[in-house]
Short mmCIF file of C-alpha atoms in Angstrom, two decimals:
data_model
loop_
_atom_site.label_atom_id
_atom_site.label_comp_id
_atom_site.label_asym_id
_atom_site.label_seq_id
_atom_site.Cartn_x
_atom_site.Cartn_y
_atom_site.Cartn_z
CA UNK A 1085 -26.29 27.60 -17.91
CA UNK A 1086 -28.90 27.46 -15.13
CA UNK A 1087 -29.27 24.16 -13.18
CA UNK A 1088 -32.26 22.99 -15.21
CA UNK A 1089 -30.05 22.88 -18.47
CA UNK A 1090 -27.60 20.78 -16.43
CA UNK A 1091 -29.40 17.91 -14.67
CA UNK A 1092 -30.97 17.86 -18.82
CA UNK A 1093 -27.28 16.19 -19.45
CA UNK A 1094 -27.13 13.63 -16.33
CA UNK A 1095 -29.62 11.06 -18.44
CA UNK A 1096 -26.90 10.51 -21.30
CA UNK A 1097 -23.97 10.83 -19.45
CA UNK A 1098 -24.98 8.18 -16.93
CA UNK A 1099 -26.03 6.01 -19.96
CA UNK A 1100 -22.28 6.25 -21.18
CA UNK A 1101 -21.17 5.93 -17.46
CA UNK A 1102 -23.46 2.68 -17.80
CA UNK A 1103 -21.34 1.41 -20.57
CA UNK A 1104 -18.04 1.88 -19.07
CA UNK A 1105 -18.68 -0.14 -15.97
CA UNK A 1106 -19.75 -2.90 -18.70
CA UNK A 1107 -16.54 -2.10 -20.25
CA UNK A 1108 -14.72 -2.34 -17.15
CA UNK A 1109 -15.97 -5.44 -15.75
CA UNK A 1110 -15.27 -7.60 -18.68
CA UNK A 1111 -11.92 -6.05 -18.85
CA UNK A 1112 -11.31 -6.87 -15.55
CA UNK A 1113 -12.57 -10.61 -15.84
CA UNK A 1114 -10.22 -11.04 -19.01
CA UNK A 1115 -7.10 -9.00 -17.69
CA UNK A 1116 -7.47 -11.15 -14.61
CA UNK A 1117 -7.69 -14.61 -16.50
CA UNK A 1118 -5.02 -13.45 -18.38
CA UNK A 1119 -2.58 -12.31 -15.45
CA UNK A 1120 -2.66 -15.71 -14.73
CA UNK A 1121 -2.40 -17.23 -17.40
CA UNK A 1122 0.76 -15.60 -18.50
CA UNK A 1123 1.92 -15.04 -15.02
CA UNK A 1124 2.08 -18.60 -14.61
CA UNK A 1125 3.44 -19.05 -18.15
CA UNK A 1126 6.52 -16.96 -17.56
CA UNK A 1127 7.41 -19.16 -14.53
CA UNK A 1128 6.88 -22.25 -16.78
CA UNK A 1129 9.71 -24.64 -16.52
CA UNK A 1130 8.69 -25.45 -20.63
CA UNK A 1131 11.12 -23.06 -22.45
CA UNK A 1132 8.30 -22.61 -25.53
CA UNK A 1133 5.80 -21.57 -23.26
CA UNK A 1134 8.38 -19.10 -21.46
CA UNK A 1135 8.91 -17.67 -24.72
CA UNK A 1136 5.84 -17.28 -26.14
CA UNK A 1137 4.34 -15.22 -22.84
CA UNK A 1138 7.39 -12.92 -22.80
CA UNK A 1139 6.98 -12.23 -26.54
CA UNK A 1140 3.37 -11.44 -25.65
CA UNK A 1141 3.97 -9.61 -22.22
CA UNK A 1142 6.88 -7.34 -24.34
CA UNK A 1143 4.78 -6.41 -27.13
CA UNK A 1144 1.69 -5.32 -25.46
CA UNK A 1145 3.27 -3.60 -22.77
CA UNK A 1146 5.65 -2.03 -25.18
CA UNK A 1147 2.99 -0.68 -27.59
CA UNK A 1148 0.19 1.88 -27.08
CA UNK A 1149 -3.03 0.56 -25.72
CA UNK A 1150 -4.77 2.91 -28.34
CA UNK A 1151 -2.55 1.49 -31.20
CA UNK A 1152 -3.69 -2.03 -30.11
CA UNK A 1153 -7.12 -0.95 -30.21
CA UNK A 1154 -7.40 0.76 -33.75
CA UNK A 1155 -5.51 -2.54 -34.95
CA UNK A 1156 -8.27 -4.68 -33.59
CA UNK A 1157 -11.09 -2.35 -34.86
CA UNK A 1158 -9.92 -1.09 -37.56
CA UNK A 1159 -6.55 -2.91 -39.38
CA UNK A 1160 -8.71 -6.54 -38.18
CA UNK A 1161 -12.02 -5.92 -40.92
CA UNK A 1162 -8.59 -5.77 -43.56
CA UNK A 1163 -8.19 -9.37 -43.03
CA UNK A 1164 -12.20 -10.27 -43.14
CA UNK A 1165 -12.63 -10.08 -38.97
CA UNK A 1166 -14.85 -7.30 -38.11
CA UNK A 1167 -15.15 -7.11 -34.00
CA UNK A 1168 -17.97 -5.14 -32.63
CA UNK A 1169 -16.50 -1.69 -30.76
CA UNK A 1170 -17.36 -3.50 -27.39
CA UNK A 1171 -15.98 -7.03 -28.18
CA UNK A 1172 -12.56 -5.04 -29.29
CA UNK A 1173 -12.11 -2.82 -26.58
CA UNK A 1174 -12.58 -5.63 -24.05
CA UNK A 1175 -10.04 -7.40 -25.71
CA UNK A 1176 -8.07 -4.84 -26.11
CA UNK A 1177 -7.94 -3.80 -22.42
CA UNK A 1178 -8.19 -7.23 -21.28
CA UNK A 1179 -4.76 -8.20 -22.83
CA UNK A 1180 -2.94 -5.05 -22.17
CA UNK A 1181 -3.63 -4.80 -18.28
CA UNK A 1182 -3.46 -8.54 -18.37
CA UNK A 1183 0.27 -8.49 -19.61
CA UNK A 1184 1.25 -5.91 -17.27
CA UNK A 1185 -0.79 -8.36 -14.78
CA UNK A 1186 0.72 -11.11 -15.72
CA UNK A 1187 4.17 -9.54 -13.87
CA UNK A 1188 2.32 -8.64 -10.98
CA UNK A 1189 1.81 -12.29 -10.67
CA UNK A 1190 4.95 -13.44 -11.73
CA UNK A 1191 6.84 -11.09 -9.30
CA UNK A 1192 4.75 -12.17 -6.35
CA UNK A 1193 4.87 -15.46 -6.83
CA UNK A 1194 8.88 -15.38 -7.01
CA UNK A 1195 8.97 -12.88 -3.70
CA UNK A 1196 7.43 -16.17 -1.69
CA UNK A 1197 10.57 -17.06 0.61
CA UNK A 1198 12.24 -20.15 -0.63
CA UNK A 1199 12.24 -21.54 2.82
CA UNK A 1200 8.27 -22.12 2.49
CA UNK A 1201 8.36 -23.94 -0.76
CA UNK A 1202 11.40 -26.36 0.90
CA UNK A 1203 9.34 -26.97 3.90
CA UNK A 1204 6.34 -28.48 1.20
CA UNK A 1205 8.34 -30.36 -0.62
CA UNK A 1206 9.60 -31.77 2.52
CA UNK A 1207 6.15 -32.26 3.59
CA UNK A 1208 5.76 -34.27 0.36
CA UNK A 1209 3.09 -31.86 -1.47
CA UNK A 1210 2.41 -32.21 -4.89
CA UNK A 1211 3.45 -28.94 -6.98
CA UNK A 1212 -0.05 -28.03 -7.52
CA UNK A 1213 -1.01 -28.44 -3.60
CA UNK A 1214 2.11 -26.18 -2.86
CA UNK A 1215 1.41 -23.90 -5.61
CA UNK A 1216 -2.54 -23.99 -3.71
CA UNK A 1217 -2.11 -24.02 -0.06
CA UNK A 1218 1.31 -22.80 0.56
CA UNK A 1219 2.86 -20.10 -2.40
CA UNK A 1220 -0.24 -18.74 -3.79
CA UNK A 1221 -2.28 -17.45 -0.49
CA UNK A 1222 1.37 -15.54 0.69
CA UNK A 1223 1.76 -14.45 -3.25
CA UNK A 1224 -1.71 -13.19 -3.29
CA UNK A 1225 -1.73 -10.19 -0.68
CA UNK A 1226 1.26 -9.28 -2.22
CA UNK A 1227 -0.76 -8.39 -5.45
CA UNK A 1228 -3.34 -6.81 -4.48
CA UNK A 1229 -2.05 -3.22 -3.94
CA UNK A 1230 -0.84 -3.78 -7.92
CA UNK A 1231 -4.00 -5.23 -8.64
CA UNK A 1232 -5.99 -2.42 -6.89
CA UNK A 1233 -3.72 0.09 -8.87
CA UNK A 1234 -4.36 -1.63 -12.33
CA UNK A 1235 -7.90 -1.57 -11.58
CA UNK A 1236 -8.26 1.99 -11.49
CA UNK A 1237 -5.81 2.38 -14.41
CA UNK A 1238 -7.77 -0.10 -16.43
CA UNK A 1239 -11.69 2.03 -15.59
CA UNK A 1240 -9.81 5.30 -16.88
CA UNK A 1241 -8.45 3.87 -19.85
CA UNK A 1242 -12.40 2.83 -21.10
CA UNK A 1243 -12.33 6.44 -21.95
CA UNK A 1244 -10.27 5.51 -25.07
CA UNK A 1245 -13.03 3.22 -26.27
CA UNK A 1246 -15.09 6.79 -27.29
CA UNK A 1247 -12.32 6.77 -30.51
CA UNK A 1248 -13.69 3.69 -32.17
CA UNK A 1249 -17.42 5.09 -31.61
CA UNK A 1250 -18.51 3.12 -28.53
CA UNK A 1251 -21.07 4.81 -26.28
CA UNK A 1252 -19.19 5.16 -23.09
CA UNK A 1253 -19.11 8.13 -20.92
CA UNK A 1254 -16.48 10.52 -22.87
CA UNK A 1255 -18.21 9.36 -25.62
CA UNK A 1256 -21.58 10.77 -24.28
CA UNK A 1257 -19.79 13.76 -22.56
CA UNK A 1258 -18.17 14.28 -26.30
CA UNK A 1259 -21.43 14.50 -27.81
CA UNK A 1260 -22.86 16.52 -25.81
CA UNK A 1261 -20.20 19.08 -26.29
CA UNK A 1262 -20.25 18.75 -30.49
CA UNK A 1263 -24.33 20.44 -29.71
CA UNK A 1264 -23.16 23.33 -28.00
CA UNK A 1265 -19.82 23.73 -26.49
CA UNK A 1266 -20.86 26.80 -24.33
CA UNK A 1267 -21.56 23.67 -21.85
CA UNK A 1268 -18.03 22.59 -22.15
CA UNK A 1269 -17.23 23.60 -18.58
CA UNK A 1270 -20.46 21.90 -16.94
CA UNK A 1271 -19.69 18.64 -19.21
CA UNK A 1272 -16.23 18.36 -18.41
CA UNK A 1273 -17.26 18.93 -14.66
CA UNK A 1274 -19.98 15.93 -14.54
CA UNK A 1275 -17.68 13.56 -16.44
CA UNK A 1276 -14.90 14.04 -13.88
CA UNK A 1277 -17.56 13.92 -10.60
CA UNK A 1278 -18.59 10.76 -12.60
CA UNK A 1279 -15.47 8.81 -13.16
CA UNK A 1280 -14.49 9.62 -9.60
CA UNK A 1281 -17.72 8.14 -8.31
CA UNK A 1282 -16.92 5.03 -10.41
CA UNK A 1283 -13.11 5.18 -9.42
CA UNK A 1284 -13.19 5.69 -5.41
CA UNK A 1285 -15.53 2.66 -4.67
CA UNK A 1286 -13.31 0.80 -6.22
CA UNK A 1287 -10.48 2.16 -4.36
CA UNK A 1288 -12.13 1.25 -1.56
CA UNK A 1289 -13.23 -2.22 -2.35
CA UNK A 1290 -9.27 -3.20 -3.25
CA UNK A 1291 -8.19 -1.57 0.67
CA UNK A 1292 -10.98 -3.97 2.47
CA UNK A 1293 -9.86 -7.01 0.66
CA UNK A 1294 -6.24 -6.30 1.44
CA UNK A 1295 -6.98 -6.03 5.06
CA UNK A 1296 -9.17 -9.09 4.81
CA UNK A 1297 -6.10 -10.84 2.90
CA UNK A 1298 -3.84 -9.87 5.38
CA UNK A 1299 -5.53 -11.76 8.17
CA UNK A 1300 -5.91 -14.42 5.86
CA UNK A 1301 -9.75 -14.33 5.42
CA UNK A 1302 -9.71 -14.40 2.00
#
C-alpha cells in the first residue's frame, strides 16, 4: 500500500477516534460522580447505605465490563428498555471504573492521619467543614496517581463499545479491515499511533495536576 492509499483511511478513523473521546469524557464525568458517591457511601456510618455500595462495588468489579455491557444493550430491550449503543456504554463504563473509583476514594480518605481529623473536631468543625477543608484536600493528592491510572484504563476500554455497533475508533479501524484486509498491518498501525495520541496527553495532564496538588494549588 503506497502512502496515498493510507492517509485515504485517516478521515474514518479519526471520525471513530472522535467518538471515543465522546465516549471517554462522559465516562469519566459519570465514573467520577460515581467514585464519590459510593466512596463516600462505603464510609457511611448508615449500615443500609454501607451495604448497598459494597453489594454494588463487589458485583461490578467482580464481573466483566463486556458482560455488563451486552446486559445493558442487549438482555435490557428483554425487559422493554432499549438504550442507545452510546447511552449504554457510558453507563456501562461509568459504573464499572466508578466502583473501582469508589475504593480509590474510600482508601484515601481512610489513609488521612487520625491526628488531623482530632485536631478539627477539637477546633469545633462541623463534619462537613472537616470532611471540606481538612480530610478531603490531603485525601485528594493521594488519588490522583489511581485516578490518572483509571483514566487511561477507562479511554482503552471504549474500544469494547465497537461490539454493540458503536462507531468508535476499533469500530472504524474494524471496518476498514472487513473491505480489504491486505491493509490489516497499516490499520492496526494508525489505530495504535491513534490511541496513544489520545492516551499520552492524558498521561500528562494527570502528572501536572499532581504536582499542582502537591503544592496545594489545586
Amino acid at each position: 500500500m503506497n502512502v496515498n492509499e493510507t492517509m485515504q483511511m485517516i478521515p474514518l478513523l479519526l471520525e471513530g477516534a472522535a467518538t471515543t473521546v465522546q465516549v471517554t469524557a462522559l465516562s469519566v464525568l459519570v465514573a467520577f460522580f460515581v467514585s464519590f458517591a459510593a466512596g463516600f457511601g462505603r464510609l457511611s456510618k448508615w449500615l443500609w447505605v454501607r451495604s448497598m455500595t459494597t453489594v454494588y462495588v463487589e458485583i461490578f468489579r467482580g464481573t466483566s465490563l463486556l458482560v455488563q455491557m451486552f446486559w445493558l444493550f442487549f438482555a435490557l430491550p428483554l425487559l422493554g428498555i432499549e438504550l442507545p449503543p452510546m447511552v449504554a456504554g457510558v453507563i456501562a463504563l461509568g459504573l464499572n471504573y466508578g466502583a473501582y473509583g469508589s475504593e480509590v476514594v474510600r482508601s484515601s480518605i481512610v489513609a488521612v492521619p487520625k491526628g488531623q481529623t482530632e485536631a478539627a473536631i477539637a477546633l469545633n468543625m462541623s463534619p462537613l467543614l472537616r470532611m471540606r477543608r481538612i480530610i478531603l484536600p490531603q485525601a485528594f493528592v493521594m488519588m490522583l496517581p489511581s485516578f490518572g491510572n483509571l483514566l487511561i484504563e477507562l479511554l482503552k476500554g471504549t474500544s469494547l463499545l465497537s461490539l454493540i455497533t458503536l462507531a468508535d475508533l476499533t469500530f472504524q479501524g474494524m471496518l476498514l479491515r472487513t473491505f480489504d484486509s491486505s491493509r490489516t498491518f497499516q490499520i492496526f498501525g494508525l489505530m495504535l499511533v491513534m490511541y496513544f495520541l489520545m492516551a499520552y496527553p492524558l498521561t500528562l495532564a494527570m502528572r501536572w495536576l499532581e504536582r499542582r496538588a502537591s503544592v496545594g494549588r489545586v
